[in-house]
Amino acid sequence: SVLEGQWKQLHGEIKETWGELTDDDLDRASGKYDQMVGVLQERYGYSKADAEREFSSFLDDLKEAV
């Protein structure tokens, strides 16, 4: 997926947005959307719907910035 292909570049952006995420969290997500949603749920106590909304919004903002 595009997400996996750009994962290394996205690390910094993701950590700026969600400062509590660790490198281990990001390695665990390894560029997979569902995994990242799970990590956000764990770290931030988001519901699945909230985590999906937050991460989708983040990805949309990135696309607009490109």
Coordinates of N, CA and C in Angstrom, one line a residue:
S1 N 0.8 -1.2 0.0 CA 0.0 0.0 0.0 C 0.9 1.2 0.0
V2 N 0.3 2.3 -0.4 CA 1.0 3.6 -0.3 C 1.5 3.9 1.1
L3 N 0.6 3.6 2.0 CA 1.0 3.9 3.4 C 2.3 3.2 3.8
E4 N 2.3 1.9 3.5 CA 3.5 1.1 3.8 C 4.8 1.6 3.1
G5 N 4.6 2.1 1.8 CA 5.7 2.6 1.0 C 6.3 3.8 1.6
Q6 N 5.4 4.6 2.3 CA 5.9 5.9 2.8 C 6.1 5.9 4.3
W7 N 6.0 4.7 4.9 CA 6.0 4.6 6.3 C 7.1 5.3 7.0
K8 N 8.4 5.1 6.5 CA 9.5 5.7 7.2 C 9.5 7.2 7.2
Q9 N 9.0 7.8 6.1 CA 8.9 9.2 6.0 C 7.8 9.8 6.9
L10 N 6.8 8.9 7.1 CA 5.7 9.4 7.9 C 5.9 9.3 9.4
H11 N 6.9 8.6 9.8 CA 7.3 8.5 11.3 C 7.2 9.8 12.0
G12 N 8.0 10.8 11.4 CA 8.1 12.1 12.1 C 6.8 12.8 12.1
E13 N 6.1 12.8 11.0 CA 4.8 13.5 11.0 C 3.8 12.9 12.0
I14 N 3.8 11.5 12.1 CA 2.9 10.9 13.0 C 3.3 11.2 14.5
K15 N 4.6 11.2 14.8 CA 5.0 11.5 16.1 C 4.8 13.0 16.5
E16 N 4.8 13.9 15.5 CA 4.4 15.3 15.8 C 3.0 15.4 16.1
T17 N 2.1 14.6 15.5 CA 0.7 14.6 15.7 C 0.3 13.9 17.0
W18 N 0.9 12.8 17.2 CA 0.6 12.0 18.4 C 1.9 11.7 19.1
G19 N 2.3 12.7 20.0 CA 3.6 12.7 20.7 C 3.8 11.5 21.6
E20 N 2.7 10.9 22.1 CA 2.9 9.8 23.0 C 3.3 8.5 22.3
L21 N 3.2 8.4 21.0 CA 3.5 7.2 20.3 C 5.1 7.0 20.3
T22 N 5.5 5.7 20.6 CA 6.9 5.4 20.6 C 7.3 4.8 19.2
D23 N 8.6 4.7 19.0 CA 9.1 4.0 17.8 C 8.6 2.6 17.8
D24 N 8.5 2.0 18.9 CA 8.0 0.6 19.0 C 6.5 0.5 18.5
D25 N 5.7 1.5 18.9 CA 4.3 1.6 18.5 C 4.3 1.7 17.0
L26 N 5.1 2.5 16.4 CA 5.1 2.7 14.9 C 5.7 1.5 14.2
D27 N 6.7 0.8 14.8 CA 7.2 -0.4 14.2 C 6.1 -1.5 14.2
R28 N 5.3 -1.5 15.3 CA 4.3 -2.5 15.4 C 3.2 -2.2 14.3
A29 N 2.9 -1.0 14.1 CA 1.9 -0.6 13.1 C 2.4 -1.0 11.7
S30 N 3.7 -0.8 11.5 CA 4.4 -1.1 10.3 C 3.7 -0.7 9.0
G31 N 3.1 0.4 9.0 CA 2.4 1.0 7.8 C 1.1 0.4 7.5
K32 N 0.5 -0.4 8.4 CA -0.8 -1.0 8.1 C -1.9 -0.1 8.8
Y33 N -2.8 0.3 8.0 CA -3.9 1.2 8.5 C -4.5 0.6 9.8
D34 N -5.0 -0.7 9.7 CA -5.7 -1.3 10.9 C -4.8 -1.3 12.1
Q35 N -3.5 -1.6 11.9 CA -2.6 -1.7 13.0 C -2.4 -0.4 13.7
M36 N -2.3 0.7 12.8 CA -2.1 2.0 13.3 C -3.4 2.5 14.1
V37 N -4.5 2.1 13.6 CA -5.8 2.4 14.4 C -5.8 1.8 15.7
G38 N -5.3 0.5 15.8 CA -5.2 -0.2 17.1 C -4.2 0.5 18.0
V39 N -3.1 0.9 17.5 CA -2.1 1.6 18.3 C -2.7 2.9 18.9
L40 N -3.4 3.6 18.1 CA -4.0 4.9 18.6 C -5.0 4.6 19.6
Q41 N -5.8 3.5 19.5 CA -6.8 3.1 20.5 C -6.1 2.8 21.8
E42 N -5.0 2.1 21.7 CA -4.3 1.7 22.9 C -3.7 2.9 23.7
R43 N -3.0 3.7 22.9 CA -2.2 4.8 23.5 C -3.1 6.0 24.0
Y44 N -4.2 6.2 23.2 CA -5.0 7.4 23.5 C -6.4 7.1 24.0
G45 N -6.7 5.8 24.1 CA -8.0 5.5 24.6 C -9.2 5.8 23.6
Y46 N -8.8 6.0 22.4 CA -9.8 6.3 21.4 C -10.7 5.1 21.2
S47 N -12.0 5.3 20.8 CA -12.8 4.2 20.3 C -12.2 3.9 18.9
K48 N -12.6 2.7 18.4 CA -12.2 2.4 17.1 C -12.6 3.4 16.0
A49 N -13.9 3.9 16.2 CA -14.4 4.9 15.2 C -13.6 6.2 15.3
D50 N -13.3 6.6 16.5 CA -12.5 7.9 16.7 C -11.1 7.7 16.2
A51 N -10.5 6.6 16.4 CA -9.1 6.3 15.9 C -9.1 6.3 14.4
E52 N -10.1 5.7 13.8 CA -10.2 5.7 12.3 C -10.4 7.1 11.8
R53 N -11.2 7.8 12.4 CA -11.5 9.2 12.0 C -10.3 10.1 12.1
E54 N -9.6 10.0 13.2 CA -8.4 10.8 13.5 C -7.3 10.4 12.5
F55 N -7.1 9.1 12.2 CA -6.0 8.7 11.3 C -6.3 9.0 9.9
S56 N -7.6 8.9 9.5 CA -8.0 9.2 8.2 C -7.9 10.7 7.9
S57 N -8.2 11.5 8.9 CA -8.1 12.9 8.8 C -6.6 13.3 8.6
F58 N -5.8 12.7 9.4 CA -4.3 12.9 9.3 C -3.8 12.6 7.9
L59 N -4.2 11.5 7.3 CA -3.8 11.1 6.0 C -4.3 12.0 4.9
D60 N -5.6 12.5 5.1 CA -6.2 13.4 4.1 C -5.4 14.7 4.2
D61 N -5.0 15.2 5.4 CA -4.2 16.4 5.5 C -2.9 16.3 4.8
L62 N -2.3 15.1 4.9 CA -1.0 14.9 4.3 C -1.1 15.0 2.8
K63 N -2.2 14.3 2.2 CA -2.4 14.3 0.8 C -2.5 15.8 0.3
E64 N -3.2 16.6 1.1 CA -3.4 18.0 0.6 C -2.1 18.8 0.7
A65 N -1.3 18.4 1.6 CA 0.0 19.1 1.7 C 1.0 18.8 0.6
V66 N 0.8 17.7 0.0 CA 1.8 17.2 -1.1 C 1.6 18.0 -2.3

